[in-house]
Amino acid sequence: MTTDSTPSPNFIRNIVAEDLKTNKNNGRVHTRFPPEPNGYLHIGHAKSICLNFGIAAENGGLCNLRFDDTNPSKEEVEYVESIMEDVRWLGFDWDDRLFYASDYFEKLYEYAEELIRKGKAYVCDLSPEEIRAYRGTLTEPGKDSPYRTRSVEENFDLFQRMRAGEFEDRSRVLRAKIDMSSPNLNMRDPVIFRILRAEHHRTGNKWCIYPTYDFTHCLSDSIEGITHSLCTLEFEDNRPLYDWVLDQLDVPCHPQQIEFARLNLSHTVLSKRKLLELVEQKHVTGWDDPRMPTLSGLRRRGYTPESIRNFCERIGVAKRESTVEIALLEHCLREDLNKRARRVMGVLRPLKVVIDNYPEDLVEEMEAINNPEDLAMGTRKVPFSRVLYIEQDDFHEDPPKKFFRLAPGREVRLRYAYYITCVNVVKDSKTGEVTELHCTYDPETRGGSSPDGRRVKATLHWVSASHSQEAEVRIYDHLFTKEHPTDDKEVSDFKIHLNPNSLEALTSCRVEPGLRDAPPGSRFQFERLGYFCVDSVDSTDAGLIFNRTVSLKDSWAKIQKAQKKKGQP
Ligand code: ATP
Ligand code: MG
C-alpha cells in the first residue's frame, strides 16, 4: 500500500512499537479487518481498514480480511463482493489471506466440546426470556441457571444432539460457565452456541447451531495468528470474555484486543442498520447513492481513495469518542483534487450571450491551462464564437453593491478570451425574465488582458453555444440537516432530519466540447464552481451526467477558527 505522509504517533502505534521492542509475538505484527457482511462499508470502516492494514504495512506485518459471518440470516453475497471491492479501491490488499469465520465452524464446535470437557460450558434449557431474567442487572447479581450443574457427560450428549438437529430453535443453548455475579454482564454465563435453522450463504444448511460473536471472534483471531486485534470501544466490556475463552482453551496464540473510538461524522449516520433503512425505504437510490457515507457512495460522488486515506490519518486514533466535521473530509478531498483535477468550463444555468460585433462564422480556439497547480498537465483549446452561454447568476440587471460581475454597460473578462461589455438585455415579455444578453467585445483584449492596462473586476466562465455539450449536473448537499441526526431525544425517528434538498438535478447544463467523451468516474474542476465527476451508473452515450463532488468553498478553515476560539483542539 502507499503511505501518503509520515504516520503520526497514536496509542496503538505506540503499543505495537513497544511490543516489537520487547520481541513479543516473536517480532510479528498481524492484524485483521473483520466486517460482518450485512451491509456496505462506510467511511467509519475506512478508519478501521486504514488502521489495521496501515499498522501491518508500517511494521512489515500482515493484515487479513475476514468476514465475520456467524449470523446466517442477515448476510448476503452482494455484501461480501462489495466489501472486497471497497477495500481494494481504498488501496489495500489481503493477498491470499481472505478468511470467513464460517470456515471455522467445525473448529469452533470442537473448542466448545473442549470447554464442556473441562467443565467450563453447559447446555441450558432456559428460554431466551428466562435467560435474560436470570442475568440480573448492573446493580444486581444474576442467578444461576438450574441447568448449570449438569454433568459433563450430559452436556456432551445434549450438545451433540443440538448439532444433530434434535431440538427446536431457541429451545436450548450452550453457555460458558463463568460467574453469574460478575460485575461485567458479559461474564454472566454468556451464550456461545444457539440453535438456529437458517440457510447460511456459505455453509448452506449444514449447520443448525451457530456460534455467537464473542465465542467466534477471539478464536478466529487466534486461529489466524493475529497479534493485535483492533476493535471499536463498544467491545471494551467484551474483552474479559475474549481473554477468558482463550485462557480456558488450548489455542495457538492469545492476541491482544485493543479498543479505539469509532468515527462519528457530522450531518450523516454511520450505522449499517440505519443506512439499510435509508436504502430499503428509498430515501436514497441505493447503497452507492452519491449522498451516502458508504465507500461506494463516496466513490461514485467522486472521492479519491487518497483523500479518504489522508482523512483517516488526519483524524487520528484515540480512546475518546468524538464527532468529526464532514467539512474536514471535504477539505481533504479538495486538497487532493486541487492537485490533480483538470480545469474545465461548464455552465450550470445557462444565459445566452450574443457578441454583436463578433463575426458570424468565426470560431477561435482559445488556449486554456489545464491545471495552474501543475503546469505539466498542459493546455487545451476551447472554441469561442459569437453566441455563448454564461452563468445566469453572473449577470444582474440592477447590480447590488459589491456585485462586480456583468451588468448593463459594464465590462468583464471572459476567461481565456476577451473583455466584453453588456449593451442590451432581452427579456421575456410575459415573465420579465432575462433571456438573452447582447454584448460587444474588444478584439484588442484577446487572451484576457487589455494592452491599455484597462482593468475589469470580474472574470466569468463561458462556453460556446453551438460547440458545447449538454449535460445533467447533480448538486448534492448534506444528507441530514441536523449535525447529529441520531442525537435528537425529542424525535423517535432520525429520518425526520433528512435534508429534503440534498439533491438538485440541473438538466440543461452546458460543458466544453472536450468533455463529450469523458469516461465514467473521471473528475474535473469546473472553474469557479467546484469539483465534478462523470456519474458511473447513470451517465451513458445518450446523456452525460455529472455529480458535483464538492464545491470550491472550504468551510473547514472557518470551523477550525471557531473551534480554536472555543478552546477546542
Ligand atoms: P455498524 O455499526 O455500522 O453496523 P459494525 O461495527 O457492526 O458497524 P462491522 O462489520 O462489525 O460493522 O465492522 C467491521 C470493523 O469495522 C469492526 O472492527 C468495527 O469495529 C469497525 N468499525 C465499524 N464502524 C466503525 C466506525 N464508525 N469507526 C471505526 N471503526 C468502525
Ligand atoms: Mg458489528
Coordinates of C-alpha atoms and ligand atoms in Angstrom, one line a residue:
M1 CA 0.0 0.0 0.0
T2 CA 1.0 3.6 -0.4
T3 CA 1.5 5.8 2.6
D4 CA 0.6 9.4 1.8
S5 CA 2.5 11.0 4.6
T6 CA 4.7 10.1 7.6
P7 CA 2.4 8.4 10.1
S8 CA 1.8 10.4 13.3
P9 CA 2.0 8.6 16.6
N10 CA -1.1 7.3 18.3
F11 CA -1.5 5.0 21.3
I12 CA -1.9 1.9 19.1
R13 CA 1.2 2.6 17.1
N14 CA 3.0 3.0 20.5
I15 CA 1.7 -0.3 21.8
V16 CA 2.9 -2.1 18.6
A17 CA 6.3 -0.4 18.7
E18 CA 6.7 -1.4 22.3
D19 CA 5.7 -5.0 21.6
L20 CA 8.3 -5.1 18.8
K21 CA 10.9 -3.7 21.1
T22 CA 10.3 -6.5 23.7
N23 CA 10.0 -9.1 20.9
K24 CA 6.5 -10.0 22.0
N25 CA 4.9 -12.4 19.4
N26 CA 8.5 -13.0 18.1
G27 CA 8.5 -9.7 16.4
R28 CA 5.4 -10.4 14.3
V29 CA 2.6 -7.9 13.6
H30 CA -0.5 -9.4 12.3
T31 CA -3.9 -7.6 12.2
R32 CA -7.2 -8.2 10.6
F33 CA -10.2 -6.3 9.3
P34 CA -13.3 -8.2 10.3
P35 CA -16.5 -6.9 8.7
E36 CA -19.8 -8.5 9.1
P37 CA -21.3 -8.9 5.6
N38 CA -24.6 -7.4 6.4
G39 CA -24.2 -4.1 4.6
Y40 CA -21.8 -1.9 2.5
L41 CA -18.8 -0.4 4.1
H42 CA -18.9 3.2 5.2
I43 CA -16.3 5.9 6.0
G44 CA -16.2 4.6 9.6
H45 CA -15.0 1.3 8.3
A46 CA -12.3 3.1 6.3
K47 CA -10.9 4.3 9.6
S48 CA -10.6 0.7 10.8
I49 CA -9.3 -0.5 7.4
C50 CA -6.6 2.2 7.3
L51 CA -5.6 1.4 10.9
N52 CA -5.4 -2.3 10.5
F53 CA -3.8 -2.5 7.1
G54 CA -1.7 0.6 7.9
I55 CA -0.2 -0.8 11.2
A56 CA 0.7 -4.0 9.5
A57 CA 2.3 -2.4 6.5
E58 CA 4.3 0.1 8.6
N59 CA 5.8 -2.8 10.6
G60 CA 6.4 -5.3 7.9
G61 CA 3.4 -7.3 9.1
L62 CA 0.3 -8.8 7.6
C63 CA -3.4 -7.9 7.6
N64 CA -6.2 -10.4 6.9
L65 CA -9.6 -9.7 5.5
R66 CA -12.0 -11.8 7.5
F67 CA -15.8 -12.0 7.0
D68 CA -17.4 -12.2 10.4
D69 CA -20.3 -14.3 9.0
T70 CA -21.7 -16.0 12.1
N71 CA -25.2 -14.5 11.6
P72 CA -26.7 -16.6 8.8
S73 CA -30.0 -14.7 8.2
K74 CA -28.7 -11.2 7.7
E75 CA -25.7 -11.9 5.4
E76 CA -25.6 -11.8 1.7
V77 CA -23.1 -12.5 -1.1
E78 CA -23.7 -9.0 -2.6
Y79 CA -22.3 -7.5 0.6
V80 CA -19.2 -9.8 0.5
E81 CA -18.4 -8.7 -3.0
S82 CA -18.9 -5.0 -2.3
I83 CA -16.7 -5.2 0.7
M84 CA -13.8 -6.7 -1.2
E85 CA -14.2 -4.2 -4.0
D86 CA -14.2 -1.3 -1.5
V87 CA -11.2 -2.5 0.5
R88 CA -9.2 -2.9 -2.8
W89 CA -10.4 0.5 -4.0
L90 CA -9.1 2.1 -0.8
G91 CA -5.7 0.8 -1.8
F92 CA -5.2 -2.3 0.4
D93 CA -4.5 -5.9 -0.4
W94 CA -5.0 -9.0 1.7
D95 CA -3.1 -11.2 -0.8
D96 CA -4.2 -14.8 -0.2
R97 CA -5.4 -14.1 3.3
L98 CA -9.2 -13.9 2.7
F99 CA -11.0 -15.8 5.5
Y100 CA -14.5 -16.4 6.7
A101 CA -15.4 -17.1 10.3
S102 CA -17.8 -19.7 8.9
D103 CA -14.8 -21.7 7.7
Y104 CA -14.1 -22.2 11.4
F105 CA -17.5 -23.6 12.4
E106 CA -16.2 -27.2 12.8
K107 CA -13.1 -26.0 14.7
L108 CA -15.3 -23.8 16.9
Y109 CA -17.6 -26.7 17.6
E110 CA -14.6 -28.7 18.8
Y111 CA -13.4 -25.9 21.0
A112 CA -16.9 -25.8 22.5
E113 CA -16.6 -29.5 23.2
E114 CA -13.2 -28.8 24.9
L115 CA -14.9 -26.3 27.1
I116 CA -17.6 -28.8 28.0
R117 CA -15.0 -31.5 28.8
K118 CA -13.2 -29.0 31.1
G119 CA -16.4 -28.3 32.9
K120 CA -16.5 -24.8 31.6
A121 CA -19.6 -24.9 29.5
Y122 CA -23.1 -26.3 29.9
V123 CA -26.3 -26.8 27.9
C124 CA -29.0 -24.6 29.3
D125 CA -32.8 -25.2 28.7
L126 CA -34.0 -21.8 29.9
S127 CA -35.9 -19.8 27.3
P128 CA -34.3 -16.6 26.0
E129 CA -36.7 -14.6 28.2
E130 CA -35.7 -16.6 31.3
I131 CA -32.0 -16.3 30.5
R132 CA -32.5 -12.5 30.4
A133 CA -34.4 -12.5 33.7
Y134 CA -31.7 -14.6 35.4
R135 CA -28.9 -12.4 34.2
G136 CA -29.6 -9.7 36.8
T137 CA -28.8 -6.0 36.2
L138 CA -25.9 -3.7 36.5
T139 CA -26.7 -3.3 40.2
E140 CA -28.0 -6.8 41.0
P141 CA -26.1 -10.0 40.5
G142 CA -27.6 -12.8 38.3
K143 CA -29.0 -16.1 39.4
D144 CA -27.5 -19.5 38.5
S145 CA -29.4 -21.4 35.9
P146 CA -30.9 -24.7 37.2
Y147 CA -29.0 -26.4 34.4
R148 CA -25.6 -25.1 35.4
T149 CA -24.7 -28.2 37.3
R150 CA -25.4 -30.7 34.6
S151 CA -22.7 -33.4 34.3
V152 CA -20.0 -33.2 31.6
E153 CA -21.5 -36.4 30.0
E154 CA -25.0 -35.0 29.8
N155 CA -23.7 -31.7 28.4
F156 CA -21.7 -33.6 25.9
D157 CA -24.6 -35.7 24.8
L158 CA -27.0 -32.7 24.6
F159 CA -24.6 -30.5 22.6
Q160 CA -24.1 -33.3 20.1
R161 CA -27.8 -33.7 19.7
M162 CA -28.2 -29.9 19.3
R163 CA -25.9 -30.2 16.4
A164 CA -27.8 -33.2 15.0
G165 CA -30.9 -31.2 14.9
E166 CA -32.9 -33.0 17.6
F167 CA -34.2 -29.8 19.2
E168 CA -36.3 -26.9 18.2
D169 CA -34.8 -23.4 17.5
R170 CA -34.3 -21.4 20.7
S171 CA -35.1 -24.4 22.9
R172 CA -31.5 -24.8 24.2
V173 CA -28.2 -23.0 24.2
L174 CA -24.7 -23.7 25.1
R175 CA -23.3 -21.3 27.7
A176 CA -19.9 -20.6 29.1
K177 CA -19.8 -21.3 32.9
I178 CA -18.1 -18.2 34.3
D179 CA -19.7 -16.2 37.0
M180 CA -23.3 -15.1 37.4
S181 CA -22.4 -12.4 39.9
S182 CA -19.6 -10.8 37.8
P183 CA -19.9 -7.0 37.8
N184 CA -19.5 -7.4 34.0
L185 CA -22.7 -8.7 32.5
N186 CA -20.8 -10.2 29.6
M187 CA -19.3 -12.7 32.0
R188 CA -22.6 -13.9 33.4
D189 CA -22.5 -17.3 31.7
P190 CA -22.8 -15.9 28.1
V191 CA -24.4 -17.9 25.3
I192 CA -21.8 -19.4 23.0
F193 CA -23.9 -21.6 20.7
R194 CA -27.5 -21.3 19.7
I195 CA -29.9 -23.4 17.7
L196 CA -31.0 -21.6 14.5
R197 CA -32.4 -23.2 11.4
A198 CA -31.3 -20.7 8.8
E199 CA -29.5 -21.1 5.5
H200 CA -26.0 -19.7 5.6
H201 CA -24.6 -18.0 2.5
R202 CA -21.5 -20.3 2.6
T203 CA -22.4 -23.4 4.6
G204 CA -25.9 -23.7 3.3
N205 CA -28.0 -26.0 5.6
K206 CA -25.0 -27.9 7.1
W207 CA -25.4 -26.3 10.5
C208 CA -28.4 -25.7 12.7
I209 CA -26.3 -24.4 15.5
Y210 CA -24.3 -21.2 15.2
P211 CA -21.6 -19.8 17.5
T212 CA -22.0 -16.3 18.9
Y213 CA -19.8 -13.3 18.1
D214 CA -17.9 -13.4 21.4
F215 CA -17.0 -17.0 21.1
T216 CA -16.1 -16.8 17.4
H217 CA -14.1 -13.6 17.3
C218 CA -11.4 -14.4 19.8
L219 CA -10.9 -17.9 18.4
S220 CA -10.9 -16.8 14.8
D221 CA -8.2 -14.3 15.8
S222 CA -6.2 -17.0 17.5
I223 CA -6.6 -19.5 14.6
E224 CA -5.2 -16.9 12.2
G225 CA -2.3 -16.0 14.4
I226 CA -3.4 -12.4 14.9
T227 CA -1.2 -10.4 17.3
H228 CA -3.2 -7.2 17.7
S229 CA -7.0 -7.4 17.5
L230 CA -8.1 -3.8 17.0
C231 CA -11.8 -3.0 17.5
T232 CA -14.0 -0.2 18.5
L233 CA -14.8 0.9 22.0
E234 CA -18.1 -0.8 22.4
F235 CA -16.2 -4.0 22.7
E236 CA -14.3 -2.9 25.7
D237 CA -16.6 -4.8 28.1
N238 CA -16.3 -7.9 25.9
R239 CA -12.5 -8.0 26.4
P240 CA -12.6 -10.0 29.6
L241 CA -14.7 -12.6 27.8
Y242 CA -12.3 -12.5 24.8
D243 CA -9.5 -13.3 27.2
W244 CA -11.4 -15.8 29.3
V245 CA -12.2 -18.0 26.3
L246 CA -8.6 -18.0 25.1
D247 CA -7.3 -18.7 28.6
Q248 CA -9.5 -21.8 29.0
L249 CA -8.6 -23.5 25.7
D250 CA -5.6 -24.9 24.2
V251 CA -5.2 -22.3 21.4
P252 CA -2.4 -21.4 19.0
C253 CA -1.9 -17.9 20.4
H254 CA -3.5 -15.2 22.5
P255 CA -3.9 -12.0 20.6
Q256 CA -4.3 -8.7 22.4
Q257 CA -7.6 -6.9 21.9
I258 CA -7.2 -3.1 21.8
E259 CA -10.1 -0.7 21.5
F260 CA -10.3 2.7 19.8
A261 CA -13.0 5.2 19.4
R262 CA -15.2 4.8 16.3
L263 CA -15.5 7.6 13.8
N264 CA -18.7 9.7 14.0
L265 CA -19.2 12.1 11.2
S266 CA -21.5 15.2 11.3
H267 CA -24.6 15.5 9.1
T268 CA -24.8 11.8 8.4
V269 CA -25.3 8.4 10.1
L270 CA -22.7 5.7 10.3
S271 CA -24.6 2.5 11.2
K272 CA -25.3 -0.2 8.7
R273 CA -28.7 -0.7 10.2
K274 CA -29.7 2.9 9.7
L275 CA -28.1 3.1 6.2
L276 CA -30.0 0.0 5.2
E277 CA -33.2 1.7 6.4
L278 CA -32.5 4.6 4.0
V279 CA -31.9 2.2 1.2
E280 CA -34.9 0.0 1.8
Q281 CA -37.3 2.9 2.3
K282 CA -35.9 4.5 -0.8
H283 CA -34.8 7.7 0.8
V284 CA -31.7 7.2 -1.4
T285 CA -31.3 5.4 -4.7
G286 CA -29.1 2.6 -3.2
W287 CA -26.1 1.9 -1.1
D288 CA -24.0 3.7 -3.7
D289 CA -26.2 6.9 -3.8
P290 CA -23.6 9.7 -4.0
R291 CA -25.1 11.2 -0.8
M292 CA -24.4 8.1 1.2
P293 CA -21.4 7.9 3.5
T294 CA -20.6 4.5 2.2
L295 CA -17.4 3.9 0.3
S296 CA -19.3 3.1 -2.8
G297 CA -21.3 6.3 -2.5
L298 CA -18.3 8.4 -1.9
R299 CA -16.5 6.7 -4.8
R300 CA -19.5 7.5 -7.1
R301 CA -19.6 11.0 -5.8
G302 CA -16.0 11.5 -7.0
Y303 CA -14.0 11.0 -3.8
T304 CA -10.5 9.6 -4.3
P305 CA -9.0 6.8 -2.2
E306 CA -6.1 9.1 -1.4
S307 CA -8.3 11.7 0.1
I308 CA -10.1 9.2 2.3
R309 CA -6.8 7.7 3.5
N310 CA -5.5 11.1 4.2
F311 CA -8.6 12.0 6.1
C312 CA -8.2 8.8 8.2
E313 CA -4.7 9.7 9.0
R314 CA -5.6 13.3 10.0
I315 CA -8.5 12.3 12.3
G316 CA -6.0 10.1 14.3
V317 CA -6.8 7.2 16.6
A318 CA -7.8 7.8 20.2
K319 CA -9.7 6.3 23.0
R320 CA -12.2 9.2 23.4
E321 CA -15.4 9.4 21.4
S322 CA -15.8 12.4 19.2
T323 CA -17.6 13.6 16.1
V324 CA -15.6 14.8 13.1
E325 CA -16.9 17.6 10.9
I326 CA -17.8 16.4 7.5
A327 CA -16.1 19.6 6.3
L328 CA -12.8 18.0 7.2
L329 CA -13.5 15.1 4.9
E330 CA -14.4 17.6 2.1
H331 CA -11.3 19.6 2.9
C332 CA -9.1 16.6 2.4
L333 CA -10.8 15.9 -0.9
R334 CA -10.3 19.4 -2.2
E335 CA -6.7 19.3 -1.3
D336 CA -6.2 16.2 -3.4
L337 CA -8.4 17.2 -6.3
N338 CA -6.8 20.6 -6.5
K339 CA -3.6 18.9 -7.4
R340 CA -4.9 16.5 -9.9
A341 CA -8.2 17.6 -11.4
R342 CA -8.2 19.2 -14.9
R343 CA -9.8 22.6 -15.0
V344 CA -12.6 22.9 -17.5
M345 CA -15.5 25.3 -18.1
G346 CA -19.2 24.3 -17.6
V347 CA -22.2 26.4 -17.2
L348 CA -24.9 25.1 -14.9
R349 CA -27.7 27.6 -15.5
P350 CA -27.1 29.0 -19.0
L351 CA -27.8 32.5 -20.1
K352 CA -27.4 33.2 -23.8
V353 CA -24.9 36.0 -24.7
V354 CA -24.6 37.3 -28.3
I355 CA -21.5 39.2 -29.1
D356 CA -22.9 41.7 -31.7
N357 CA -19.6 42.8 -33.2
Y358 CA -18.1 39.3 -33.4
P359 CA -18.1 37.8 -37.0
E360 CA -21.0 35.4 -37.5
D361 CA -18.9 32.5 -38.9
L362 CA -15.7 33.0 -37.0
V363 CA -14.6 30.3 -34.4
E364 CA -11.4 30.9 -32.5
E365 CA -9.6 28.3 -30.5
M366 CA -8.7 29.8 -27.1
E367 CA -5.8 28.3 -25.2
A368 CA -6.7 27.3 -21.7
I369 CA -4.5 26.0 -18.9
N370 CA -5.4 22.5 -17.6
N371 CA -4.2 23.0 -14.1
P372 CA -2.4 26.1 -12.8
E373 CA -1.2 23.9 -9.8
D374 CA 0.6 21.6 -12.2
L375 CA 1.6 23.2 -15.5
A376 CA 2.9 19.8 -16.7
M377 CA -0.8 19.0 -17.3
G378 CA -0.6 21.2 -20.3
T379 CA -3.1 23.3 -22.1
R380 CA -6.1 22.7 -24.3
K381 CA -8.1 24.6 -27.0
V382 CA -11.6 25.9 -26.2
P383 CA -13.7 27.1 -29.1
F384 CA -15.1 30.7 -28.9
S385 CA -17.8 32.0 -31.1
R386 CA -20.4 34.7 -31.5
V387 CA -23.1 33.0 -29.3
L388 CA -22.0 31.9 -25.9
Y389 CA -23.5 30.8 -22.6
I390 CA -22.6 32.3 -19.3
E391 CA -24.0 31.6 -15.8
Q392 CA -27.4 33.2 -15.1
D393 CA -26.2 34.5 -11.7
D394 CA -23.1 36.1 -13.3
F395 CA -25.5 38.8 -14.6
H396 CA -27.5 41.3 -12.6
E397 CA -29.7 43.9 -14.3
D398 CA -29.7 46.1 -11.3
P399 CA -26.5 45.1 -9.6
P400 CA -26.4 45.4 -5.8
K401 CA -23.3 46.9 -4.1
K402 CA -20.3 44.5 -4.3
F403 CA -21.7 42.7 -7.3
F404 CA -18.8 43.2 -9.8
R405 CA -19.9 40.7 -12.5
L406 CA -21.8 41.5 -15.6
A407 CA -24.5 44.3 -15.7
P408 CA -25.8 46.7 -18.3
G409 CA -23.0 48.9 -19.5
R410 CA -20.4 47.0 -17.6
E411 CA -17.2 45.4 -18.9
V412 CA -15.9 42.0 -17.6
R413 CA -13.4 39.4 -18.8
L414 CA -14.3 36.1 -20.3
R415 CA -11.7 33.6 -19.1
Y416 CA -9.0 32.9 -21.7
A417 CA -10.9 35.0 -24.2
Y418 CA -11.9 38.7 -24.4
Y419 CA -13.3 41.6 -22.5
I420 CA -17.0 42.0 -23.2
T421 CA -19.4 44.9 -22.4
C422 CA -23.2 44.3 -22.0
V423 CA -25.1 46.6 -24.3
N424 CA -28.6 45.3 -24.3
V425 CA -30.8 43.0 -22.3
V426 CA -33.6 40.9 -23.9
K427 CA -36.5 39.8 -21.6
D428 CA -39.5 37.6 -21.9
S429 CA -42.4 40.0 -22.5
K430 CA -44.7 37.9 -20.2
T431 CA -42.5 36.9 -17.3
G432 CA -39.9 39.6 -17.4
E433 CA -37.2 37.0 -17.2
V434 CA -33.9 37.9 -18.8
T435 CA -33.5 35.5 -21.8
E436 CA -30.5 36.9 -23.7
L437 CA -27.8 39.5 -23.4
H438 CA -26.2 41.4 -26.2
C439 CA -22.6 42.4 -25.7
T440 CA -19.7 43.8 -27.6
Y441 CA -16.1 42.5 -27.4
D442 CA -12.8 44.3 -27.6
P443 CA -10.7 42.5 -30.2
E444 CA -7.6 44.0 -28.5
T445 CA -8.1 42.0 -25.4
R446 CA -7.6 38.5 -26.8
G447 CA -6.3 36.2 -24.1
G448 CA -7.9 38.2 -21.4
S449 CA -5.8 41.3 -20.9
S450 CA -6.0 44.8 -22.3
P451 CA -3.0 46.5 -23.9
D452 CA -4.0 49.9 -22.5
G453 CA -4.0 48.4 -19.0
R454 CA -7.7 48.8 -18.5
R455 CA -8.9 46.7 -15.6
V456 CA -12.1 44.8 -15.1
K457 CA -13.4 43.5 -11.7
A458 CA -14.6 40.1 -12.7
T459 CA -13.7 37.1 -14.8
L460 CA -16.5 34.8 -16.0
H461 CA -16.5 31.3 -17.3
W462 CA -18.4 30.6 -20.5
V463 CA -19.0 28.0 -23.3
S464 CA -19.7 28.4 -27.0
A465 CA -23.4 27.8 -27.6
S466 CA -23.1 25.7 -30.7
H467 CA -19.9 23.8 -29.7
S468 CA -20.8 23.0 -26.1
Q469 CA -22.2 19.7 -24.9
E470 CA -25.4 19.4 -23.0
A471 CA -25.2 17.6 -19.6
E472 CA -27.1 17.0 -16.5
V473 CA -25.4 18.1 -13.2
R474 CA -26.5 16.7 -9.9
I475 CA -25.8 19.0 -7.0
Y476 CA -25.6 17.4 -3.5
D477 CA -26.0 18.8 -0.1
H478 CA -25.7 17.1 3.3
L479 CA -27.9 14.1 3.7
F480 CA -29.2 15.4 7.1
T481 CA -29.9 19.0 8.0
K482 CA -29.0 18.3 11.7
E483 CA -25.4 18.0 12.7
H484 CA -26.1 15.0 14.9
P485 CA -29.2 13.4 13.4
T486 CA -29.4 10.5 15.9
D487 CA -28.8 12.6 19.0
D488 CA -32.2 14.2 19.0
K489 CA -34.1 12.9 22.0
E490 CA -37.3 14.7 21.0
V491 CA -38.0 12.6 18.0
S492 CA -38.0 8.8 17.7
D493 CA -37.0 8.7 14.1
F494 CA -33.7 10.1 12.9
K495 CA -35.1 10.2 9.3
I496 CA -37.1 13.3 10.3
H497 CA -33.8 15.2 9.9
L498 CA -33.2 14.0 6.3
N499 CA -32.4 17.0 4.2
P500 CA -35.3 17.4 1.6
N501 CA -32.9 19.4 -0.6
S502 CA -29.9 17.0 -0.6
L503 CA -30.2 16.5 -4.3
E504 CA -30.9 19.1 -7.0
A505 CA -30.7 17.9 -10.6
L506 CA -29.9 20.6 -13.2
T507 CA -30.8 19.2 -16.6
S508 CA -29.8 21.7 -19.2
C509 CA -26.2 22.5 -18.3
R510 CA -23.6 23.1 -21.0
V511 CA -20.0 21.9 -20.8
E512 CA -16.9 22.4 -23.0
P513 CA -16.9 20.1 -26.1
G514 CA -13.8 18.3 -24.8
L515 CA -15.9 16.6 -22.1
R516 CA -18.2 14.9 -24.6
D517 CA -16.4 11.5 -24.2
A518 CA -15.2 11.9 -20.6
P519 CA -15.2 8.4 -19.2
P520 CA -17.4 7.4 -16.2
G521 CA -15.7 8.3 -12.9
S522 CA -13.4 11.0 -14.4
R523 CA -13.0 14.1 -12.3
F524 CA -12.8 17.8 -13.2
Q525 CA -12.8 21.2 -11.7
F526 CA -15.4 23.3 -13.3
E527 CA -13.8 26.7 -13.0
R528 CA -15.4 28.8 -10.2
L529 CA -18.0 26.1 -9.4
G530 CA -16.3 23.1 -7.8
Y531 CA -15.2 19.6 -8.5
F532 CA -17.4 17.3 -10.6
C533 CA -17.2 13.7 -11.8
V534 CA -18.9 11.8 -14.5
D535 CA -21.5 9.6 -12.8
S536 CA -20.5 5.9 -13.2
V537 CA -24.0 4.5 -13.1
D538 CA -26.5 6.7 -14.9
S539 CA -24.2 8.5 -17.4
T540 CA -24.5 6.9 -20.9
D541 CA -23.7 7.7 -24.5
A542 CA -27.2 9.2 -24.7
G543 CA -26.7 11.6 -21.9
L544 CA -23.8 12.9 -19.9
I545 CA -24.3 13.2 -16.2
F546 CA -22.0 14.8 -13.7
N547 CA -22.1 14.6 -9.9
R548 CA -20.9 17.6 -8.1
T549 CA -18.2 16.1 -5.8
V550 CA -17.7 19.1 -3.7
S551 CA -17.9 22.9 -4.0
L552 CA -14.9 25.1 -4.1
K553 CA -15.8 26.9 -0.9
D554 CA -13.9 25.4 2.0
S555 CA -15.8 25.7 5.3
W556 CA -13.1 23.8 7.2
A557 CA -10.9 26.7 7.8
K558 CA -13.8 28.7 9.3
I559 CA -14.8 25.8 11.5
Q560 CA -11.2 25.4 12.7
K561 CA -11.0 29.1 13.6
A562 CA -14.3 28.9 15.6
Q563 CA -13.0 25.7 17.4
K564 CA -9.8 27.5 18.3
K565 CA -11.8 30.3 19.8
K566 CA -13.8 27.9 21.9
G567 CA -10.5 26.4 23.1
Q568 CA -11.0 23.0 21.3
P569 CA -8.1 21.4 19.5
Ligands
ATP1 P1 -22.2 -0.6 12.1 O1 -22.3 -0.1 13.5 O2 -22.0 0.4 11.1 O3 -23.2 -1.6 11.7 P2 -20.3 -2.6 12.8 O4 -19.4 -2.3 13.8 O5 -21.5 -3.5 13.1 O6 -20.8 -1.3 12.1 P3 -18.7 -4.4 11.4 O7 -18.9 -5.0 10.0 O8 -18.8 -5.3 12.5 O9 -19.6 -3.2 11.5 O10 -17.3 -3.6 11.4 C1 -16.1 -4.1 11.0 C2 -15.0 -3.4 11.7 O11 -15.1 -2.0 11.4 C3 -15.1 -3.6 13.2 O12 -13.8 -3.9 13.7 C4 -15.6 -2.3 13.7 O13 -15.1 -2.1 15.0 C5 -15.1 -1.3 12.7 N1 -16.0 -0.1 12.6 C6 -17.3 -0.1 12.3 N2 -17.8 1.1 12.4 C7 -16.7 1.9 12.6 C8 -16.6 3.3 12.8 N3 -17.6 4.2 12.7 N4 -15.4 3.8 13.1 C9 -14.3 3.0 13.2 N5 -14.4 1.7 13.0 C10 -15.6 1.1 12.8
MG2 MG -20.7 -5.4 14.1

